[in-house]
Amino acid sequence: MAERISDAEHAVMEVLWDESPLSAQDVGERIPAGRDWSANTVKTLLGRLLAKNIIGHQEEGRRYLYRPLVERGDYVAGESKKLMDRLFGGKLTPLVAHLAERDELTDSDIAEIEALLKALKS
Amino acid sequence: MAERISDAEHAVMEVLWDESPLSAQDVGERIPAGRDWSANTVKTLLGRLLAKNIIGHQEEGRRYLYRPLVERGDYVAGESKKLMDRLFGGKLTPLVAHLAERDELTDSDIAEIEALLKALKS
DNA sequence: GGCTATTGACTACATCCGTAATCGAGACGA
DNA sequence: TCGTCTCGATTACGGATGTAGTCAATAGCC
């Protein structure tokens, strides 16, 4: 397992993580606009995710309802780790330092993170 | 520009970011073990990176020396942002929170980041 | 001057990805 | 019962990717 989730597949997963189980049609309706897919495309992606055992299905009448088999948290953890490993030698500090250097952290971001860290230490 | 760098290409870039200019052969020798590429593979990747204008070359005798045209920092910034946008709504705080929750932050990580943030505020 | 080794260029090819059309089986209305 | 609509399954297809072989030019060796 631990099969790769492609970008298009990820969009489908976000829908299912947000709400499930859903039919193929429901998923299609919930795909964010901009990603202008035909119903067939959604079905193909669901099929691929099924084949990879990343989602499961249950019959409901003459159609399927799909639900995630993988927790969003697990997926997110894996992706985050991959990025940190690849670009920051596996450490978060350089990532934060990098963002700070790039002025991509506002004062309120900093305050939020400080508060979070304070809470973690208690 | 701002062409996509694939995974295999990224391995080549890391070598060049670390040291440049290098010949194709030098790059091949510096690719980390485990990634067991033939010399031809390295040359193909260099060619693709050249075509995308991500690296440049200069003649040195009858061969080329390659060097990056893109800063590692810029690349890293883009990738980090992409991850945060995709998984954390573009905010760093949830990423930190997520890692903390997963016990992927040691006490010394937390201390380091706190020190970093403190420095940022001054 | 011809043979051989090196180097970049070009070609190859299987897989994955994004996107979608088509097909076949069952459900449903006429 | 027959055509139609709806689903999932299968097939399609161009482009990117990972990996590598072959070709043509050149440069050095004998």
PDB file of C-alpha atoms (C1' of nucleotides) in Angstrom:
ATOM      1  CA  MET A   1       0.000   0.000   0.000  1.00  0.00           C
ATOM      2  CA  ALA A   2       1.020   3.616   0.557  1.00  0.00           C
ATOM      3  CA  GLU A   3       0.333   4.105  -3.100  1.00  0.00           C
ATOM      4  CA  ARG A   4       1.018   7.457  -4.630  1.00  0.00           C
ATOM      5  CA  ILE A   5      -1.859   9.934  -4.915  1.00  0.00           C
ATOM      6  CA  SER A   6      -1.566  12.128  -7.990  1.00  0.00           C
ATOM      7  CA  ASP A   7      -2.597  15.725  -8.111  1.00  0.00           C
ATOM      8  CA  ALA A   8      -5.939  15.150  -9.779  1.00  0.00           C
ATOM      9  CA  GLU A   9      -6.635  12.267  -7.442  1.00  0.00           C
ATOM     10  CA  HIS A  10      -5.869  14.494  -4.510  1.00  0.00           C
ATOM     11  CA  ALA A  11      -8.662  16.841  -5.501  1.00  0.00           C
ATOM     12  CA  VAL A  12     -11.053  13.901  -5.334  1.00  0.00           C
ATOM     13  CA  MET A  13      -9.690  12.870  -1.970  1.00  0.00           C
ATOM     14  CA  GLU A  14     -10.239  16.315  -0.506  1.00  0.00           C
ATOM     15  CA  VAL A  15     -13.891  16.043  -1.440  1.00  0.00           C
ATOM     16  CA  LEU A  16     -14.219  12.651   0.200  1.00  0.00           C
ATOM     17  CA  TRP A  17     -12.295  13.673   3.286  1.00  0.00           C
ATOM     18  CA  ASP A  18     -14.689  16.533   3.669  1.00  0.00           C
ATOM     19  CA  GLU A  19     -17.779  14.385   3.317  1.00  0.00           C
ATOM     20  CA  SER A  20     -18.364  10.702   2.773  1.00  0.00           C
ATOM     21  CA  PRO A  21     -19.657   8.378   1.606  1.00  0.00           C
ATOM     22  CA  LEU A  22     -20.582   9.990  -1.662  1.00  0.00           C
ATOM     23  CA  SER A  23     -21.653   8.744  -5.071  1.00  0.00           C
ATOM     24  CA  ALA A  24     -19.539   9.473  -8.123  1.00  0.00           C
ATOM     25  CA  GLN A  25     -21.986  12.130  -9.139  1.00  0.00           C
ATOM     26  CA  ASP A  26     -21.876  13.806  -5.726  1.00  0.00           C
ATOM     27  CA  VAL A  27     -18.104  13.879  -5.891  1.00  0.00           C
ATOM     28  CA  GLY A  28     -18.219  15.485  -9.302  1.00  0.00           C
ATOM     29  CA  GLU A  29     -20.535  18.192  -8.055  1.00  0.00           C
ATOM     30  CA  ARG A  30     -18.282  18.981  -5.154  1.00  0.00           C
ATOM     31  CA  ILE A  31     -15.039  19.289  -7.088  1.00  0.00           C
ATOM     32  CA  PRO A  32     -14.050  22.926  -6.769  1.00  0.00           C
ATOM     33  CA  ALA A  33     -14.810  25.049  -9.794  1.00  0.00           C
ATOM     34  CA  GLY A  34     -11.865  25.778 -12.038  1.00  0.00           C
ATOM     35  CA  ARG A  35     -11.059  22.118 -12.147  1.00  0.00           C
ATOM     36  CA  ASP A  36     -13.571  21.671 -14.914  1.00  0.00           C
ATOM     37  CA  TRP A  37     -13.975  17.937 -15.205  1.00  0.00           C
ATOM     38  CA  SER A  38     -16.486  15.832 -17.031  1.00  0.00           C
ATOM     39  CA  ALA A  39     -18.343  13.226 -15.018  1.00  0.00           C
ATOM     40  CA  ASN A  40     -16.276  10.572 -16.785  1.00  0.00           C
ATOM     41  CA  THR A  41     -13.057  12.040 -15.533  1.00  0.00           C
ATOM     42  CA  VAL A  42     -14.260  11.891 -11.962  1.00  0.00           C
ATOM     43  CA  LYS A  43     -15.257   8.268 -12.428  1.00  0.00           C
ATOM     44  CA  THR A  44     -11.871   7.389 -13.853  1.00  0.00           C
ATOM     45  CA  LEU A  45     -10.137   8.962 -10.884  1.00  0.00           C
ATOM     46  CA  LEU A  46     -12.406   7.149  -8.456  1.00  0.00           C
ATOM     47  CA  GLY A  47     -11.611   3.927 -10.269  1.00  0.00           C
ATOM     48  CA  ARG A  48      -7.894   4.523  -9.979  1.00  0.00           C
ATOM     49  CA  LEU A  49      -8.140   5.371  -6.311  1.00  0.00           C
ATOM     50  CA  LEU A  50     -10.170   2.209  -5.778  1.00  0.00           C
ATOM     51  CA  ALA A  51      -7.557   0.128  -7.562  1.00  0.00           C
ATOM     52  CA  LYS A  52      -4.902   1.577  -5.299  1.00  0.00           C
ATOM     53  CA  ASN A  53      -6.956   0.817  -2.226  1.00  0.00           C
ATOM     54  CA  ILE A  54      -6.982   4.415  -1.183  1.00  0.00           C
ATOM     55  CA  ILE A  55     -10.754   4.562  -1.163  1.00  0.00           C
ATOM     56  CA  GLY A  56     -13.372   1.860  -0.745  1.00  0.00           C
ATOM     57  CA  HIS A  57     -16.894   1.486  -2.060  1.00  0.00           C
ATOM     58  CA  GLN A  58     -20.132   0.039  -0.914  1.00  0.00           C
ATOM     59  CA  GLU A  59     -23.098  -0.690  -3.109  1.00  0.00           C
ATOM     60  CA  GLU A  60     -26.113   1.474  -2.718  1.00  0.00           C
ATOM     61  CA  GLY A  61     -28.798   0.291  -5.087  1.00  0.00           C
ATOM     62  CA  ARG A  62     -27.309   0.251  -8.538  1.00  0.00           C
ATOM     63  CA  ARG A  63     -24.419   2.544  -7.805  1.00  0.00           C
ATOM     64  CA  TYR A  64     -21.512   2.853  -5.442  1.00  0.00           C
ATOM     65  CA  LEU A  65     -20.835   5.083  -2.520  1.00  0.00           C
ATOM     66  CA  TYR A  66     -17.187   5.899  -2.013  1.00  0.00           C
ATOM     67  CA  ARG A  67     -15.335   6.625   1.171  1.00  0.00           C
ATOM     68  CA  PRO A  68     -11.681   7.182   2.037  1.00  0.00           C
ATOM     69  CA  LEU A  69      -9.658   4.320   3.451  1.00  0.00           C
ATOM     70  CA  VAL A  70      -6.765   6.606   4.243  1.00  0.00           C
ATOM     71  CA  GLU A  71      -6.928   9.333   6.877  1.00  0.00           C
ATOM     72  CA  ARG A  72      -6.238  12.813   5.666  1.00  0.00           C
ATOM     73  CA  GLY A  73      -3.881  13.246   8.564  1.00  0.00           C
ATOM     74  CA  ASP A  74      -1.782  10.298   7.503  1.00  0.00           C
ATOM     75  CA  TYR A  75      -1.573  11.537   3.974  1.00  0.00           C
ATOM     76  CA  VAL A  76      -0.695  15.048   5.029  1.00  0.00           C
ATOM     77  CA  ALA A  77       1.929  13.736   7.410  1.00  0.00           C
ATOM     78  CA  GLY A  78       3.550  11.718   4.664  1.00  0.00           C
ATOM     79  CA  GLU A  79       3.604  14.586   2.220  1.00  0.00           C
ATOM     80  CA  SER A  80       4.967  17.022   4.762  1.00  0.00           C
ATOM     81  CA  LYS A  81       7.682  14.646   5.726  1.00  0.00           C
ATOM     82  CA  LYS A  82       8.590  14.022   2.128  1.00  0.00           C
ATOM     83  CA  LEU A  83       9.020  17.719   1.506  1.00  0.00           C
ATOM     84  CA  MET A  84      11.048  18.288   4.643  1.00  0.00           C
ATOM     85  CA  ASP A  85      13.263  15.329   3.881  1.00  0.00           C
ATOM     86  CA  ARG A  86      13.804  16.348   0.323  1.00  0.00           C
ATOM     87  CA  LEU A  87      14.426  20.018   0.838  1.00  0.00           C
ATOM     88  CA  PHE A  88      15.332  20.591   4.442  1.00  0.00           C
ATOM     89  CA  GLY A  89      17.180  17.508   5.529  1.00  0.00           C
ATOM     90  CA  GLY A  90      14.130  16.374   7.441  1.00  0.00           C
ATOM     91  CA  LYS A  91      14.094  19.295   9.869  1.00  0.00           C
ATOM     92  CA  LEU A  92      11.313  21.771  10.397  1.00  0.00           C
ATOM     93  CA  THR A  93      13.455  24.576  11.741  1.00  0.00           C
ATOM     94  CA  PRO A  94      15.115  25.324   8.412  1.00  0.00           C
ATOM     95  CA  LEU A  95      11.711  25.366   6.786  1.00  0.00           C
ATOM     96  CA  VAL A  96      10.467  27.970   9.226  1.00  0.00           C
ATOM     97  CA  ALA A  97      13.711  29.890   8.897  1.00  0.00           C
ATOM     98  CA  HIS A  98      13.396  29.793   5.158  1.00  0.00           C
ATOM     99  CA  LEU A  99       9.872  31.136   5.170  1.00  0.00           C
ATOM    100  CA  ALA A 100      10.798  33.828   7.620  1.00  0.00           C
ATOM    101  CA  GLU A 101      13.697  34.896   5.454  1.00  0.00           C
ATOM    102  CA  ARG A 102      11.399  35.150   2.523  1.00  0.00           C
ATOM    103  CA  ASP A 103       9.091  37.426   4.473  1.00  0.00           C
ATOM    104  CA  GLU A 104       6.361  34.941   4.098  1.00  0.00           C
ATOM    105  CA  LEU A 105       5.544  35.035   7.782  1.00  0.00           C
ATOM    106  CA  THR A 106       3.474  37.881   9.106  1.00  0.00           C
ATOM    107  CA  ASP A 107       3.717  39.069  12.674  1.00  0.00           C
ATOM    108  CA  SER A 108       0.491  37.376  13.467  1.00  0.00           C
ATOM    109  CA  ASP A 109       1.796  34.117  12.043  1.00  0.00           C
ATOM    110  CA  ILE A 110       4.734  34.378  14.364  1.00  0.00           C
ATOM    111  CA  ALA A 111       2.527  35.126  17.329  1.00  0.00           C
ATOM    112  CA  GLU A 112       0.296  32.184  16.517  1.00  0.00           C
ATOM    113  CA  ILE A 113       3.150  29.781  16.291  1.00  0.00           C
ATOM    114  CA  GLU A 114       4.666  31.042  19.495  1.00  0.00           C
ATOM    115  CA  ALA A 115       1.403  30.509  21.277  1.00  0.00           C
ATOM    116  CA  LEU A 116       1.185  27.035  19.832  1.00  0.00           C
ATOM    117  CA  LEU A 117       4.659  26.162  20.976  1.00  0.00           C
ATOM    118  CA  LYS A 118       4.017  27.531  24.414  1.00  0.00           C
ATOM    119  CA  ALA A 119       0.995  25.297  24.678  1.00  0.00           C
ATOM    120  CA  LEU A 120       3.021  22.324  23.575  1.00  0.00           C
ATOM    121  CA  LYS A 121       5.510  22.736  26.353  1.00  0.00           C
ATOM    122  CA  SER A 122       2.970  22.619  29.128  1.00  0.00           C
TER     123      SER A 122
ATOM    124  CA  MET B   1       9.850  29.789 -17.480  1.00  0.00           C
ATOM    125  CA  ALA B   2       9.280  28.439 -13.986  1.00  0.00           C
ATOM    126  CA  GLU B   3       9.228  25.049 -15.597  1.00  0.00           C
ATOM    127  CA  ARG B   4       8.507  22.050 -13.480  1.00  0.00           C
ATOM    128  CA  ILE B   5      11.454  20.087 -12.066  1.00  0.00           C
ATOM    129  CA  SER B   6      10.735  16.378 -11.851  1.00  0.00           C
ATOM    130  CA  ASP B   7      12.001  14.148  -9.104  1.00  0.00           C
ATOM    131  CA  ALA B   8      14.907  12.701 -11.055  1.00  0.00           C
ATOM    132  CA  GLU B   9      15.804  16.139 -12.301  1.00  0.00           C
ATOM    133  CA  HIS B  10      15.795  17.401  -8.755  1.00  0.00           C
ATOM    134  CA  ALA B  11      18.533  14.942  -7.821  1.00  0.00           C
ATOM    135  CA  VAL B  12      20.674  16.435 -10.571  1.00  0.00           C
ATOM    136  CA  MET B  13      19.903  19.940  -9.387  1.00  0.00           C
ATOM    137  CA  GLU B  14      20.988  19.146  -5.846  1.00  0.00           C
ATOM    138  CA  VAL B  15      24.351  18.099  -7.181  1.00  0.00           C
ATOM    139  CA  LEU B  16      24.728  21.298  -9.172  1.00  0.00           C
ATOM    140  CA  TRP B  17      23.516  23.492  -6.343  1.00  0.00           C
ATOM    141  CA  ASP B  18      26.134  21.914  -4.180  1.00  0.00           C
ATOM    142  CA  GLU B  19      28.933  22.456  -6.655  1.00  0.00           C
ATOM    143  CA  SER B  20      29.147  23.979 -10.090  1.00  0.00           C
ATOM    144  CA  PRO B  21      30.027  24.163 -12.858  1.00  0.00           C
ATOM    145  CA  LEU B  22      30.413  20.456 -13.430  1.00  0.00           C
ATOM    146  CA  SER B  23      30.712  18.232 -16.462  1.00  0.00           C
ATOM    147  CA  ALA B  24      28.105  15.584 -17.148  1.00  0.00           C
ATOM    148  CA  GLN B  25      30.495  12.956 -15.903  1.00  0.00           C
ATOM    149  CA  ASP B  26      31.158  14.827 -12.661  1.00  0.00           C
ATOM    150  CA  VAL B  27      27.450  15.136 -12.057  1.00  0.00           C
ATOM    151  CA  GLY B  28      27.016  11.422 -12.585  1.00  0.00           C
ATOM    152  CA  GLU B  29      29.704  10.645 -10.069  1.00  0.00           C
ATOM    153  CA  ARG B  30      28.119  12.861  -7.470  1.00  0.00           C
ATOM    154  CA  ILE B  31      24.607  11.501  -7.715  1.00  0.00           C
ATOM    155  CA  PRO B  32      23.972   9.837  -4.360  1.00  0.00           C
ATOM    156  CA  ALA B  33      24.327   6.092  -4.368  1.00  0.00           C
ATOM    157  CA  GLY B  34      21.068   4.175  -4.471  1.00  0.00           C
ATOM    158  CA  ARG B  35      19.977   6.263  -7.417  1.00  0.00           C
ATOM    159  CA  ASP B  36      21.827   3.919  -9.710  1.00  0.00           C
ATOM    160  CA  TRP B  37      21.896   5.702 -13.013  1.00  0.00           C
ATOM    161  CA  SER B  38      23.826   5.074 -16.181  1.00  0.00           C
ATOM    162  CA  ALA B  39      25.852   7.952 -17.543  1.00  0.00           C
ATOM    163  CA  ASN B  40      23.314   8.272 -20.344  1.00  0.00           C
ATOM    164  CA  THR B  41      20.511   8.839 -17.925  1.00  0.00           C
ATOM    165  CA  VAL B  42      22.355  11.714 -16.325  1.00  0.00           C
ATOM    166  CA  LYS B  43      22.979  13.242 -19.725  1.00  0.00           C
ATOM    167  CA  THR B  44      19.334  12.969 -20.663  1.00  0.00           C
ATOM    168  CA  LEU B  45      18.336  14.718 -17.466  1.00  0.00           C
ATOM    169  CA  LEU B  46      20.889  17.453 -18.034  1.00  0.00           C
ATOM    170  CA  GLY B  47      19.526  17.863 -21.535  1.00  0.00           C
ATOM    171  CA  ARG B  48      15.973  18.209 -20.281  1.00  0.00           C
ATOM    172  CA  LEU B  49      16.998  20.724 -17.640  1.00  0.00           C
ATOM    173  CA  LEU B  50      18.845  22.679 -20.302  1.00  0.00           C
ATOM    174  CA  ALA B  51      15.811  22.662 -22.546  1.00  0.00           C
ATOM    175  CA  LYS B  52      13.746  24.052 -19.695  1.00  0.00           C
ATOM    176  CA  ASN B  53      16.301  26.748 -19.032  1.00  0.00           C
ATOM    177  CA  ILE B  54      16.796  25.606 -15.482  1.00  0.00           C
ATOM    178  CA  ILE B  55      20.497  25.092 -16.006  1.00  0.00           C
ATOM    179  CA  GLY B  56      22.950  26.607 -18.469  1.00  0.00           C
ATOM    180  CA  HIS B  57      26.109  25.305 -20.043  1.00  0.00           C
ATOM    181  CA  GLN B  58      29.415  26.664 -21.202  1.00  0.00           C
ATOM    182  CA  GLU B  59      31.844  24.884 -23.456  1.00  0.00           C
ATOM    183  CA  GLU B  60      35.030  23.648 -21.951  1.00  0.00           C
ATOM    184  CA  GLY B  61      37.110  21.988 -24.619  1.00  0.00           C
ATOM    185  CA  ARG B  62      35.000  19.341 -26.291  1.00  0.00           C
ATOM    186  CA  ARG B  63      32.475  19.060 -23.510  1.00  0.00           C
ATOM    187  CA  TYR B  64      30.104  21.217 -21.503  1.00  0.00           C
ATOM    188  CA  LEU B  65      30.149  22.450 -17.968  1.00  0.00           C
ATOM    189  CA  TYR B  66      26.734  22.849 -16.432  1.00  0.00           C
ATOM    190  CA  ARG B  67      25.570  25.307 -13.814  1.00  0.00           C
ATOM    191  CA  PRO B  68      22.197  26.133 -12.291  1.00  0.00           C
ATOM    192  CA  LEU B  69      20.282  29.138 -13.547  1.00  0.00           C
ATOM    193  CA  VAL B  70      17.750  28.875 -10.762  1.00  0.00           C
ATOM    194  CA  GLU B  71      18.597  29.525  -7.125  1.00  0.00           C
ATOM    195  CA  ARG B  72      17.992  26.669  -4.768  1.00  0.00           C
ATOM    196  CA  GLY B  73      16.248  29.114  -2.451  1.00  0.00           C
ATOM    197  CA  ASP B  74      13.745  30.092  -5.108  1.00  0.00           C
ATOM    198  CA  TYR B  75      12.981  26.517  -5.926  1.00  0.00           C
ATOM    199  CA  VAL B  76      12.608  25.559  -2.294  1.00  0.00           C
ATOM    200  CA  ALA B  77      10.372  28.529  -1.681  1.00  0.00           C
ATOM    201  CA  GLY B  78       8.094  27.523  -4.505  1.00  0.00           C
ATOM    202  CA  GLU B  79       7.850  23.934  -3.409  1.00  0.00           C
ATOM    203  CA  SER B  80       7.200  24.855   0.211  1.00  0.00           C
ATOM    204  CA  LYS B  81       4.500  27.218  -0.790  1.00  0.00           C
ATOM    205  CA  LYS B  82       2.886  24.661  -3.004  1.00  0.00           C
ATOM    206  CA  LEU B  83       2.737  22.166  -0.167  1.00  0.00           C
ATOM    207  CA  MET B  84       1.335  24.661   2.284  1.00  0.00           C
ATOM    208  CA  ASP B  85      -1.252  25.836  -0.192  1.00  0.00           C
ATOM    209  CA  ARG B  86      -2.330  22.378  -1.078  1.00  0.00           C
ATOM    210  CA  LEU B  87      -2.488  20.856   2.364  1.00  0.00           C
ATOM    211  CA  PHE B  88      -2.690  23.662   4.871  1.00  0.00           C
ATOM    212  CA  GLY B  89      -4.624  26.391   3.162  1.00  0.00           C
ATOM    213  CA  GLY B  90      -1.415  28.315   2.659  1.00  0.00           C
ATOM    214  CA  LYS B  91      -0.723  28.783   6.376  1.00  0.00           C
ATOM    215  CA  LEU B  92       2.338  27.634   8.250  1.00  0.00           C
ATOM    216  CA  THR B  93       0.693  27.428  11.642  1.00  0.00           C
ATOM    217  CA  PRO B  94      -1.416  24.382  10.801  1.00  0.00           C
ATOM    218  CA  LEU B  95       1.675  22.699   9.430  1.00  0.00           C
ATOM    219  CA  VAL B  96       3.527  23.217  12.684  1.00  0.00           C
ATOM    220  CA  ALA B  97       0.462  22.180  14.635  1.00  0.00           C
ATOM    221  CA  HIS B  98       0.167  19.090  12.545  1.00  0.00           C
ATOM    222  CA  LEU B  99       3.745  18.056  13.105  1.00  0.00           C
ATOM    223  CA  ALA B 100       3.480  18.746  16.796  1.00  0.00           C
ATOM    224  CA  GLU B 101       0.382  16.607  17.038  1.00  0.00           C
ATOM    225  CA  ARG B 102       2.187  13.794  15.329  1.00  0.00           C
ATOM    226  CA  ASP B 103       4.992  14.004  17.870  1.00  0.00           C
ATOM    227  CA  GLU B 104       7.351  14.822  15.127  1.00  0.00           C
ATOM    228  CA  LEU B 105       8.749  17.787  16.989  1.00  0.00           C
ATOM    229  CA  THR B 106      11.245  17.180  19.724  1.00  0.00           C
ATOM    230  CA  ASP B 107      11.699  19.549  22.606  1.00  0.00           C
ATOM    231  CA  SER B 108      14.839  20.843  21.071  1.00  0.00           C
ATOM    232  CA  ASP B 109      13.030  21.499  17.797  1.00  0.00           C
ATOM    233  CA  ILE B 110      10.540  23.555  19.703  1.00  0.00           C
ATOM    234  CA  ALA B 111      13.264  25.451  21.503  1.00  0.00           C
ATOM    235  CA  GLU B 112      15.038  26.143  18.241  1.00  0.00           C
ATOM    236  CA  ILE B 113      11.976  27.490  16.575  1.00  0.00           C
ATOM    237  CA  GLU B 114      11.123  29.634  19.560  1.00  0.00           C
ATOM    238  CA  ALA B 115      14.587  31.124  19.488  1.00  0.00           C
ATOM    239  CA  LEU B 116      14.239  31.753  15.801  1.00  0.00           C
ATOM    240  CA  LEU B 117      10.928  33.494  16.213  1.00  0.00           C
ATOM    241  CA  LYS B 118      12.237  35.585  19.043  1.00  0.00           C
ATOM    242  CA  ALA B 119      15.064  36.726  16.816  1.00  0.00           C
ATOM    243  CA  LEU B 120      12.624  37.601  14.087  1.00  0.00           C
ATOM    244  CA  LYS B 121      10.708  39.942  16.290  1.00  0.00           C
ATOM    245  CA  SER B 122      13.652  42.069  17.214  1.00  0.00           C
TER     246      SER B 122
ATOM    247  C1'  DG C   1      45.973   8.722 -41.750  1.00  0.00           C
ATOM    248  C1'  DG C   2      42.977   5.229 -39.681  1.00  0.00           C
ATOM    249  C1'  DC C   3      41.102   3.308 -35.092  1.00  0.00           C
ATOM    250  C1'  DT C   4      39.101   4.095 -30.826  1.00  0.00           C
ATOM    251  C1'  DA C   5      37.233   6.413 -26.802  1.00  0.00           C
ATOM    252  C1'  DT C   6      34.506  10.308 -25.151  1.00  0.00           C
ATOM    253  C1'  DT C   7      30.697  13.470 -25.385  1.00  0.00           C
ATOM    254  C1'  DG C   8      26.504  15.605 -26.463  1.00  0.00           C
ATOM    255  C1'  DA C   9      22.291  14.773 -29.506  1.00  0.00           C
ATOM    256  C1'  DC C  10      18.708  11.968 -30.796  1.00  0.00           C
ATOM    257  C1'  DT C  11      15.736   8.063 -30.272  1.00  0.00           C
ATOM    258  C1'  DA C  12      13.294   4.518 -27.598  1.00  0.00           C
ATOM    259  C1'  DC C  13      10.040   2.786 -24.673  1.00  0.00           C
ATOM    260  C1'  DA C  14       7.294   1.528 -20.667  1.00  0.00           C
ATOM    261  C1'  DT C  15       4.664   3.854 -17.124  1.00  0.00           C
ATOM    262  C1'  DC C  16       1.956   7.385 -15.137  1.00  0.00           C
ATOM    263  C1'  DC C  17      -1.146  11.227 -15.445  1.00  0.00           C
ATOM    264  C1'  DG C  18      -4.953  14.196 -17.020  1.00  0.00           C
ATOM    265  C1'  DT C  19      -8.840  14.051 -19.493  1.00  0.00           C
ATOM    266  C1'  DA C  20     -12.425  11.866 -21.716  1.00  0.00           C
ATOM    267  C1'  DA C  21     -15.217   8.782 -25.091  1.00  0.00           C
ATOM    268  C1'  DT C  22     -17.338   4.452 -25.524  1.00  0.00           C
ATOM    269  C1'  DC C  23     -19.284   0.037 -24.069  1.00  0.00           C
ATOM    270  C1'  DG C  24     -22.197  -3.152 -21.709  1.00  0.00           C
ATOM    271  C1'  DA C  25     -25.558  -4.250 -18.030  1.00  0.00           C
ATOM    272  C1'  DG C  26     -29.184  -3.105 -15.318  1.00  0.00           C
ATOM    273  C1'  DA C  27     -33.296   0.232 -14.052  1.00  0.00           C
ATOM    274  C1'  DC C  28     -37.263   2.598 -15.645  1.00  0.00           C
ATOM    275  C1'  DG C  29     -40.741   4.714 -18.128  1.00  0.00           C
ATOM    276  C1'  DA C  30     -43.948   4.059 -22.347  1.00  0.00           C
TER     277       DA C  30
ATOM    278  C1'  DT D   1     -41.259  -5.669 -24.184  1.00  0.00           C
ATOM    279  C1'  DC D   2     -38.428  -1.960 -26.099  1.00  0.00           C
ATOM    280  C1'  DG D   3     -35.932   1.894 -26.185  1.00  0.00           C
ATOM    281  C1'  DT D   4     -33.575   5.019 -22.966  1.00  0.00           C
ATOM    282  C1'  DC D   5     -30.976   6.581 -19.179  1.00  0.00           C
ATOM    283  C1'  DT D   6     -27.479   5.737 -15.661  1.00  0.00           C
ATOM    284  C1'  DC D   7     -23.535   3.574 -13.790  1.00  0.00           C
ATOM    285  C1'  DG D   8     -19.351   1.444 -13.485  1.00  0.00           C
ATOM    286  C1'  DA D   9     -15.731  -0.750 -16.558  1.00  0.00           C
ATOM    287  C1'  DT D  10     -12.840  -0.539 -20.373  1.00  0.00           C
ATOM    288  C1'  DT D  11     -10.297   1.778 -23.744  1.00  0.00           C
ATOM    289  C1'  DA D  12      -8.013   5.902 -25.710  1.00  0.00           C
ATOM    290  C1'  DC D  13      -4.575   9.164 -26.231  1.00  0.00           C
ATOM    291  C1'  DG D  14      -1.276  12.928 -25.855  1.00  0.00           C
ATOM    292  C1'  DG D  15       2.198  14.563 -22.751  1.00  0.00           C
ATOM    293  C1'  DA D  16       5.544  13.962 -18.879  1.00  0.00           C
ATOM    294  C1'  DT D  17       8.819  10.945 -16.608  1.00  0.00           C
ATOM    295  C1'  DG D  18      12.349   7.484 -15.579  1.00  0.00           C
ATOM    296  C1'  DT D  19      15.650   4.981 -17.626  1.00  0.00           C
ATOM    297  C1'  DA D  20      18.688   3.920 -21.172  1.00  0.00           C
ATOM    298  C1'  DG D  21      20.520   2.635 -26.049  1.00  0.00           C
ATOM    299  C1'  DT D  22      22.389   4.393 -30.454  1.00  0.00           C
ATOM    300  C1'  DC D  23      24.511   7.931 -33.524  1.00  0.00           C
ATOM    301  C1'  DA D  24      27.589  11.395 -35.181  1.00  0.00           C
ATOM    302  C1'  DA D  25      31.435  14.362 -34.335  1.00  0.00           C
ATOM    303  C1'  DT D  26      35.697  14.970 -32.453  1.00  0.00           C
ATOM    304  C1'  DA D  27      40.131  14.238 -30.308  1.00  0.00           C
ATOM    305  C1'  DG D  28      43.900  11.539 -29.123  1.00  0.00           C
ATOM    306  C1'  DC D  29      46.756   7.289 -29.960  1.00  0.00           C
ATOM    307  C1'  DC D  30      49.534   4.150 -32.922  1.00  0.00           C
TER     308       DC D  30
END
